[in-house]
Short mmCIF file of C-alpha atoms and ligand atoms in Angstrom, two decimals:
data_model
loop_
_atom_site.label_atom_id
_atom_site.label_comp_id
_atom_site.label_asym_id
_atom_site.label_seq_id
_atom_site.Cartn_x
_atom_site.Cartn_y
_atom_site.Cartn_z
CA MET A 156 -21.29 -10.51 -5.79
CA SER A 157 -18.08 -9.40 -4.06
CA LYS A 158 -15.44 -7.40 -5.91
CA LEU A 159 -11.66 -7.35 -5.82
CA LYS A 160 -10.41 -3.84 -4.93
CA ILE A 161 -7.31 -2.61 -6.73
CA ALA A 162 -5.39 0.61 -6.07
CA ILE A 163 -3.51 2.24 -8.92
CA GLN A 164 -1.60 5.52 -9.09
CA LYS A 165 -3.85 8.46 -9.98
CA SER A 166 -1.27 10.28 -12.06
CA GLY A 167 2.42 9.73 -12.48
CA ARG A 168 4.94 7.28 -13.86
CA LEU A 169 2.81 4.20 -13.12
CA SER A 170 -0.67 5.40 -14.08
CA GLU A 171 -0.81 5.02 -17.83
CA LYS A 172 0.80 1.57 -17.95
CA SER A 173 -1.35 0.33 -15.04
CA LEU A 174 -4.53 1.34 -16.90
CA GLU A 175 -3.17 -0.15 -20.12
CA LEU A 176 -2.59 -3.47 -18.32
CA LEU A 177 -6.22 -3.54 -17.11
CA LYS A 178 -7.45 -2.75 -20.61
CA GLU A 179 -5.27 -5.45 -22.18
CA CYS A 180 -6.72 -7.87 -19.63
CA GLY A 181 -10.08 -7.10 -21.25
CA ILE A 182 -11.31 -5.19 -18.19
CA LYS A 183 -13.59 -2.29 -19.13
CA PHE A 184 -14.43 0.66 -16.91
CA PRO A 185 -15.84 4.17 -17.43
CA ASP A 186 -13.01 6.58 -18.24
CA PHE A 187 -13.76 9.48 -15.86
CA LYS A 188 -10.42 11.03 -14.90
CA SER A 189 -11.77 12.82 -11.83
CA LYS A 190 -13.76 9.88 -10.41
CA LEU A 191 -11.38 8.36 -7.86
CA LYS A 192 -13.36 5.14 -7.39
CA ASN A 193 -14.64 3.23 -10.37
CA SER A 194 -16.12 -0.22 -11.02
CA ALA A 195 -15.29 -2.39 -14.01
CA THR A 196 -18.35 -3.15 -16.11
CA ASN A 197 -17.35 -6.67 -17.18
CA PHE A 198 -15.14 -8.00 -14.32
CA PRO A 199 -15.65 -7.99 -10.52
CA LEU A 200 -13.05 -5.27 -9.92
CA GLU A 201 -13.26 -1.92 -8.14
CA ILE A 202 -10.49 0.53 -9.02
CA LEU A 203 -9.25 3.23 -6.62
CA PHE A 204 -7.00 6.00 -7.97
CA LEU A 205 -4.52 7.06 -5.25
CA ARG A 206 -1.13 8.69 -4.60
CA ASP A 207 1.38 5.90 -5.09
CA ASP A 208 2.97 6.39 -1.62
CA ASP A 209 -0.36 5.53 0.05
CA ILE A 210 -0.87 2.25 -1.81
CA PRO A 211 1.26 -0.15 0.36
CA LYS A 212 -0.44 1.13 3.54
CA TYR A 213 -3.96 0.68 2.10
CA VAL A 214 -3.07 -2.84 0.92
CA GLU A 215 -1.60 -3.73 4.33
CA GLN A 216 -4.73 -2.48 6.10
CA GLY A 217 -7.07 -4.31 3.71
CA ILE A 218 -8.73 -1.07 2.55
CA VAL A 219 -7.88 -2.40 -0.92
CA ASP A 220 -7.02 -6.04 -1.73
CA ILE A 221 -4.26 -5.42 -4.25
CA GLY A 222 -2.27 -2.56 -5.75
CA ILE A 223 0.22 -1.66 -8.46
CA ILE A 224 3.33 0.06 -7.14
CA GLY A 225 7.09 0.39 -7.79
CA GLU A 226 9.24 -2.23 -6.03
CA ASN A 227 11.33 0.67 -4.70
CA GLU A 228 8.33 1.97 -2.75
CA VAL A 229 7.55 -1.52 -1.36
CA LEU A 230 11.13 -1.80 -0.09
CA GLU A 231 11.18 1.73 1.31
CA GLN A 232 7.95 1.35 3.26
CA ASP A 233 8.51 -2.29 4.34
CA LYS A 234 4.79 -2.87 4.96
CA ASN A 235 3.28 -6.34 5.54
CA VAL A 236 2.14 -7.05 1.98
CA ILE A 237 2.79 -9.86 -0.51
CA VAL A 238 4.59 -9.09 -3.77
CA VAL A 239 2.50 -11.25 -6.10
CA ARG A 240 4.35 -10.67 -9.36
CA LYS A 241 6.50 -8.30 -11.38
CA LEU A 242 4.71 -6.47 -14.17
CA GLY A 243 7.52 -5.54 -16.57
CA PHE A 244 7.06 -1.74 -16.70
CA ALA A 245 8.34 1.36 -14.85
CA ASN A 246 11.81 -0.13 -14.94
CA CYS A 247 14.33 2.08 -13.17
CA ARG A 248 17.18 1.91 -10.69
CA LEU A 249 17.90 3.69 -7.42
CA SER A 250 21.40 5.07 -7.78
CA LEU A 251 23.93 7.25 -6.02
CA ALA A 252 25.06 10.27 -8.02
CA ILE A 253 27.62 13.01 -7.40
CA PRO A 254 28.57 16.28 -9.15
CA LYS A 255 30.06 15.31 -12.51
CA GLU A 256 33.40 17.09 -12.03
CA THR A 257 34.10 15.27 -8.73
CA ASP A 258 36.58 12.34 -8.76
CA TYR A 259 35.17 9.04 -7.57
CA SER A 260 37.01 5.83 -6.70
CA ASN A 261 34.77 3.74 -4.44
CA LEU A 262 31.93 3.78 -1.94
CA SER A 263 34.10 5.15 0.89
CA PHE A 264 33.77 8.47 -0.99
CA PHE A 265 30.39 8.77 0.78
CA LYS A 266 31.91 8.68 4.32
CA GLY A 267 30.56 11.73 6.18
CA LYS A 268 28.83 13.07 3.04
CA LYS A 269 25.30 14.49 3.00
CA ILE A 270 23.02 12.46 0.68
CA ALA A 271 19.67 13.90 -0.41
CA THR A 272 17.01 11.28 -1.16
CA SER A 273 13.30 10.40 -1.08
CA TYR A 274 14.28 6.84 -0.06
CA PRO A 275 15.88 7.34 3.40
CA THR A 276 15.23 3.80 4.68
CA ILE A 277 16.74 2.01 1.69
CA VAL A 278 19.74 4.35 1.57
CA ARG A 279 20.35 4.15 5.34
CA ASN A 280 20.20 0.32 5.27
CA TYR A 281 22.51 0.24 2.26
CA PHE A 282 25.22 2.28 4.00
CA GLU A 283 24.75 0.52 7.36
CA ASN A 284 25.39 -2.83 5.63
CA LYS A 285 28.59 -1.39 4.16
CA ASN A 286 29.63 0.08 7.53
CA ILE A 287 29.81 3.57 6.11
CA PHE A 288 28.42 6.55 8.00
CA ALA A 289 26.69 9.09 5.76
CA GLU A 290 24.16 11.78 6.63
CA ILE A 291 20.75 11.37 4.96
CA VAL A 292 18.75 14.46 4.03
CA GLU A 293 15.17 13.46 3.23
CA ILE A 294 13.39 15.45 0.53
CA SER A 295 10.25 14.48 -1.35
CA GLY A 296 11.06 15.48 -4.94
CA SER A 297 13.35 17.32 -7.37
CA VAL A 298 16.19 15.54 -5.57
CA GLU A 299 18.69 16.23 -8.36
CA ILE A 300 18.67 19.94 -7.49
CA ALA A 301 20.05 19.33 -3.96
CA PRO A 302 23.84 19.52 -4.62
CA SER A 303 23.57 22.69 -6.73
CA ILE A 304 21.71 24.58 -3.97
CA GLY A 305 24.00 23.41 -1.18
CA LEU A 306 21.41 21.17 0.46
CA ALA A 307 23.56 18.03 0.17
CA ASP A 308 26.85 16.85 -1.39
CA THR A 309 25.34 13.94 -3.30
CA ILE A 310 22.00 12.26 -4.06
CA ALA A 311 20.32 8.86 -4.22
CA ASP A 312 17.41 8.90 -6.67
CA LEU A 313 15.62 6.94 -9.35
CA VAL A 314 17.27 6.85 -12.75
CA SER A 315 15.91 5.53 -16.01
CA SER A 316 17.27 7.32 -19.10
CA GLY A 317 19.82 9.29 -17.03
CA GLY A 318 18.58 12.53 -18.62
CA THR A 319 17.68 14.22 -15.32
CA LEU A 320 21.14 13.54 -13.86
CA LEU A 321 22.82 14.84 -17.01
CA HIS A 322 20.76 18.04 -17.10
CA ASN A 323 21.62 18.73 -13.48
CA GLY A 324 25.38 18.25 -13.72
CA LEU A 325 25.45 14.89 -11.90
CA LYS A 326 26.94 11.46 -12.68
CA GLU A 327 25.76 8.05 -11.52
CA VAL A 328 28.43 6.24 -9.50
CA GLU A 329 26.71 3.30 -7.76
CA GLU A 330 23.47 1.37 -8.27
CA ILE A 331 21.67 0.52 -5.02
CA LEU A 332 18.81 -1.49 -6.52
CA ARG A 333 16.74 -2.16 -9.62
CA SER A 334 12.99 -1.72 -9.60
CA GLU A 335 9.91 -2.29 -11.74
CA ALA A 336 6.16 -2.11 -11.18
CA VAL A 337 4.81 -4.99 -9.09
CA LEU A 338 1.39 -6.26 -8.09
CA ILE A 339 1.08 -6.39 -4.30
CA SER A 340 -1.62 -8.07 -2.26
CA ASN A 341 -2.98 -8.04 1.29
CA GLU A 342 -1.64 -10.96 3.35
CA ASN A 343 -5.08 -12.28 4.34
CA LEU A 344 -7.36 -11.94 1.35
CA PRO A 345 -10.92 -13.19 1.79
CA ALA A 346 -11.57 -16.44 -0.11
CA GLU A 347 -13.83 -14.74 -2.70
CA SER A 348 -11.15 -12.12 -3.41
CA GLU A 349 -8.52 -14.89 -3.83
CA ILE A 350 -10.67 -16.50 -6.53
CA ILE A 351 -11.05 -13.21 -8.44
CA LEU A 352 -7.30 -12.53 -8.04
CA GLU A 353 -6.48 -15.95 -9.57
CA SER A 354 -8.59 -15.11 -12.60
CA PHE A 355 -7.02 -11.62 -12.88
CA LEU A 356 -3.52 -13.13 -12.62
CA PHE A 357 -4.33 -15.63 -15.37
CA ARG A 358 -5.17 -12.70 -17.67
CA ILE A 359 -2.05 -10.74 -16.62
CA GLN A 360 0.10 -13.79 -17.41
CA ALA A 361 -1.42 -13.99 -20.92
CA VAL A 362 -0.76 -10.27 -21.48
CA VAL A 363 2.82 -10.38 -20.15
CA ASN A 364 3.59 -13.53 -22.21
CA SER A 365 2.28 -11.85 -25.34
CA ARG A 366 4.46 -8.76 -24.69
CA GLU A 367 7.55 -10.91 -24.19
CA ASN A 368 7.06 -13.07 -27.28
CA LYS A 369 6.63 -12.66 -31.05
CA TYR A 370 5.08 -14.93 -33.66
CA ILE A 371 7.55 -15.73 -36.43
CA LEU A 372 6.95 -17.17 -39.93
CA LEU A 373 9.65 -17.99 -42.46
CA ASN A 374 10.43 -20.06 -45.52
CA ALA A 375 13.35 -22.48 -45.46
CA PRO A 376 14.89 -25.16 -47.69
CA ASN A 377 13.93 -28.63 -46.43
CA GLU A 378 17.57 -29.62 -45.89
CA SER A 379 17.90 -27.00 -43.10
CA LEU A 380 14.64 -27.96 -41.32
CA ASP A 381 16.35 -29.87 -38.47
CA GLN A 382 18.73 -26.99 -37.74
CA ILE A 383 15.89 -24.43 -37.81
CA ILE A 384 13.67 -26.52 -35.56
CA ASN A 385 16.55 -26.55 -33.06
CA ILE A 386 16.81 -22.76 -33.18
CA LEU A 387 13.02 -22.25 -32.90
CA PRO A 388 11.71 -24.60 -30.20
CA GLY A 389 8.34 -22.73 -30.04
CA MET A 390 5.64 -23.43 -27.45
CA LYS A 391 5.58 -27.20 -28.08
CA SER A 392 7.40 -27.45 -31.40
CA PRO A 393 7.23 -25.31 -34.54
CA THR A 394 4.55 -25.83 -37.20
CA VAL A 395 6.10 -27.00 -40.51
CA LEU A 396 3.98 -26.75 -43.69
CA PRO A 397 5.05 -27.61 -47.24
CA LEU A 398 5.31 -24.69 -49.70
CA ALA A 399 3.88 -24.96 -53.22
CA GLU A 400 7.50 -24.92 -54.45
CA SER A 401 8.97 -28.37 -53.83
CA GLY A 402 11.95 -28.68 -51.47
CA TRP A 403 10.79 -25.71 -49.33
CA SER A 404 8.71 -25.39 -46.15
CA SER A 405 7.02 -22.63 -44.21
CA ILE A 406 7.88 -22.67 -40.50
CA HIS A 407 5.78 -20.97 -37.79
CA SER A 408 6.90 -20.53 -34.22
CA VAL A 409 7.11 -18.20 -31.20
CA VAL A 410 10.32 -16.45 -30.13
CA ARG A 411 11.19 -14.42 -27.06
CA GLU A 412 11.41 -10.71 -27.72
CA ASN A 413 14.81 -10.37 -26.01
CA GLU A 414 16.40 -13.20 -28.06
CA PHE A 415 14.82 -12.09 -31.27
CA TRP A 416 17.73 -10.43 -33.18
CA GLN A 417 20.19 -13.17 -32.33
CA ILE A 418 17.70 -15.80 -33.55
CA ILE A 419 17.10 -13.94 -36.82
CA ASP A 420 20.89 -13.95 -37.49
CA GLU A 421 21.07 -17.70 -36.86
CA LEU A 422 18.03 -18.36 -39.09
CA LYS A 423 19.54 -16.39 -41.99
CA LYS A 424 22.72 -18.46 -41.74
CA CYS A 425 20.55 -21.59 -42.19
CA GLY A 426 19.08 -20.22 -45.44
CA ALA A 427 15.78 -18.87 -44.04
CA GLU A 428 13.97 -16.36 -46.29
CA GLY A 429 10.86 -14.20 -46.12
CA ILE A 430 10.99 -13.89 -42.35
CA LEU A 431 7.85 -12.25 -40.93
CA VAL A 432 7.54 -11.25 -37.28
CA ILE A 433 4.09 -10.53 -35.86
CA PRO A 434 3.01 -9.23 -32.44
CA ILE A 435 0.93 -11.62 -30.34
CA GLU A 436 -2.36 -10.28 -28.97
CA LYS A 437 -2.68 -12.78 -26.06
CA MET A 438 -0.72 -15.92 -25.20
CA VAL A 439 -1.97 -18.72 -22.93
CA LEU A 440 0.57 -21.49 -22.34
N1 ATP B 548 12.14 7.85 -14.58
C1 ATP B 548 11.46 6.77 -14.30
N2 ATP B 548 11.38 5.75 -15.18
C2 ATP B 548 10.69 4.64 -14.87
N3 ATP B 548 10.03 4.45 -13.72
C3 ATP B 548 10.07 5.42 -12.82
C4 ATP B 548 10.78 6.63 -13.07
N4 ATP B 548 10.63 7.45 -12.02
C5 ATP B 548 9.87 6.76 -11.15
N5 ATP B 548 9.53 5.55 -11.62
C6 ATP B 548 8.69 4.52 -10.96
O1 ATP B 548 7.36 5.02 -10.86
C7 ATP B 548 6.98 5.17 -9.49
C8 ATP B 548 6.12 6.41 -9.35
O2 ATP B 548 6.90 7.54 -9.72
P1 ATP B 548 6.27 9.00 -9.71
O3 ATP B 548 7.38 9.93 -10.02
O4 ATP B 548 5.05 9.03 -10.56
O5 ATP B 548 5.86 9.07 -8.17
P2 ATP B 548 5.36 10.25 -7.28
O6 ATP B 548 5.90 11.54 -7.76
O7 ATP B 548 5.65 9.81 -5.88
O8 ATP B 548 3.78 10.21 -7.55
P3 ATP B 548 2.50 10.47 -6.60
O9 ATP B 548 2.02 11.82 -6.97
O10 ATP B 548 1.50 9.39 -6.97
O11 ATP B 548 2.95 10.35 -5.17
C9 ATP B 548 8.30 5.21 -8.72
O12 ATP B 548 8.14 4.79 -7.37
C10 ATP B 548 9.16 4.25 -9.52
O13 ATP B 548 8.86 2.91 -9.19
O1 PRP B 549 16.63 9.12 -15.64
P1 PRP B 549 15.41 9.85 -16.09
O2 PRP B 549 14.75 9.19 -17.26
O3 PRP B 549 15.66 11.31 -16.33
O4 PRP B 549 14.33 9.75 -14.91
C1 PRP B 549 14.66 10.04 -13.59
C2 PRP B 549 13.70 11.00 -12.96
O5 PRP B 549 12.37 10.45 -12.98
C3 PRP B 549 11.81 10.53 -11.67
O6 PRP B 549 11.19 11.74 -11.43
P2 PRP B 549 9.83 12.21 -12.12
O7 PRP B 549 10.12 12.76 -13.48
O8 PRP B 549 8.84 11.09 -12.08
O9 PRP B 549 9.40 13.41 -11.21
P3 PRP B 549 9.05 13.51 -9.65
O10 PRP B 549 10.22 14.26 -9.04
O11 PRP B 549 7.79 14.29 -9.62
O12 PRP B 549 8.88 12.12 -9.08
C4 PRP B 549 13.04 10.41 -10.76
O13 PRP B 549 12.78 10.91 -9.47
C5 PRP B 549 14.09 11.19 -11.51
O14 PRP B 549 14.07 12.54 -11.17
MG1 MG B 550 4.48 9.63 -4.51
#
């Protein structure tokens, strides 16, 4: 039986979450850190552990069928691959930063400046589109050190917490793009691989849905039921069950993680009590 080949980062910012996603999809494989090619034991998937920079090229060439990579790397390399879906982790932004004591008013600050970056293509395109000439100095890591050692005036690098900029005396002044991990695929997958990919994507969707949603249970006086049902639309509609105490009901529903606190406030105003919020293991719509 043929297998779908997936490339994931061997070690780095994407590795742990990529492996976690496979595990949450119920895909089991032997956990040998130094074995760079591994087969799942209960799903037709072969896993290759690679440097992240190599993944778009291998996917383009069909050496692997799919891969997990940062959107920033897909944009930088501009290979012929399909971005199948976003995966909701490794969220970061590519930003321009300058020494913190330097005054900044707008992008024309960068005219004629030297910018150190590991993303020369993205940064060059960005400034070309703005009609600003800036000199790009390509370096492959520890970019934030560049201004302090006289290698460049400014930098363009990935930022998440902002801690690295802070510790290196820099401040973020412009955001070039936002990025997260994505699943990429070869443009001409064989039919058998397409079928396996569909089944893998179905599992990923269930995992991502479950991460983005919470199960909620609460008690409410019957006179506020209509209002609460409006606040909690649920997957189809909420479940409403009578409580032993007359005049009260128990309501069960699903809420989106990012709307959660606002919804709780609204529910309390409607007289909801005993609100329980429970993580969802898997969610198939
Ligand atoms: N601070 C961060 N927070 C969140 N995501 C990040 C952060 N830094 C990088 N990423 C994302 O993770 C990807 C991999 O980053 P990492 O630093 O592990 O790459 P690398 O050093 O090039 O690794 P490799 O050794 O595999 O070449 C980046 O392309 C980006 O999409
Ligand atoms: O805003 P922060 O949360 O501080 O994260 C930003 C840092 O993370 C990445 O580097 P990483 O630590 O992955 O090291 P690398 O240079 O080896 O890629 C990125 O290149 C920044 O340096
Ligand atoms: Mg790399």
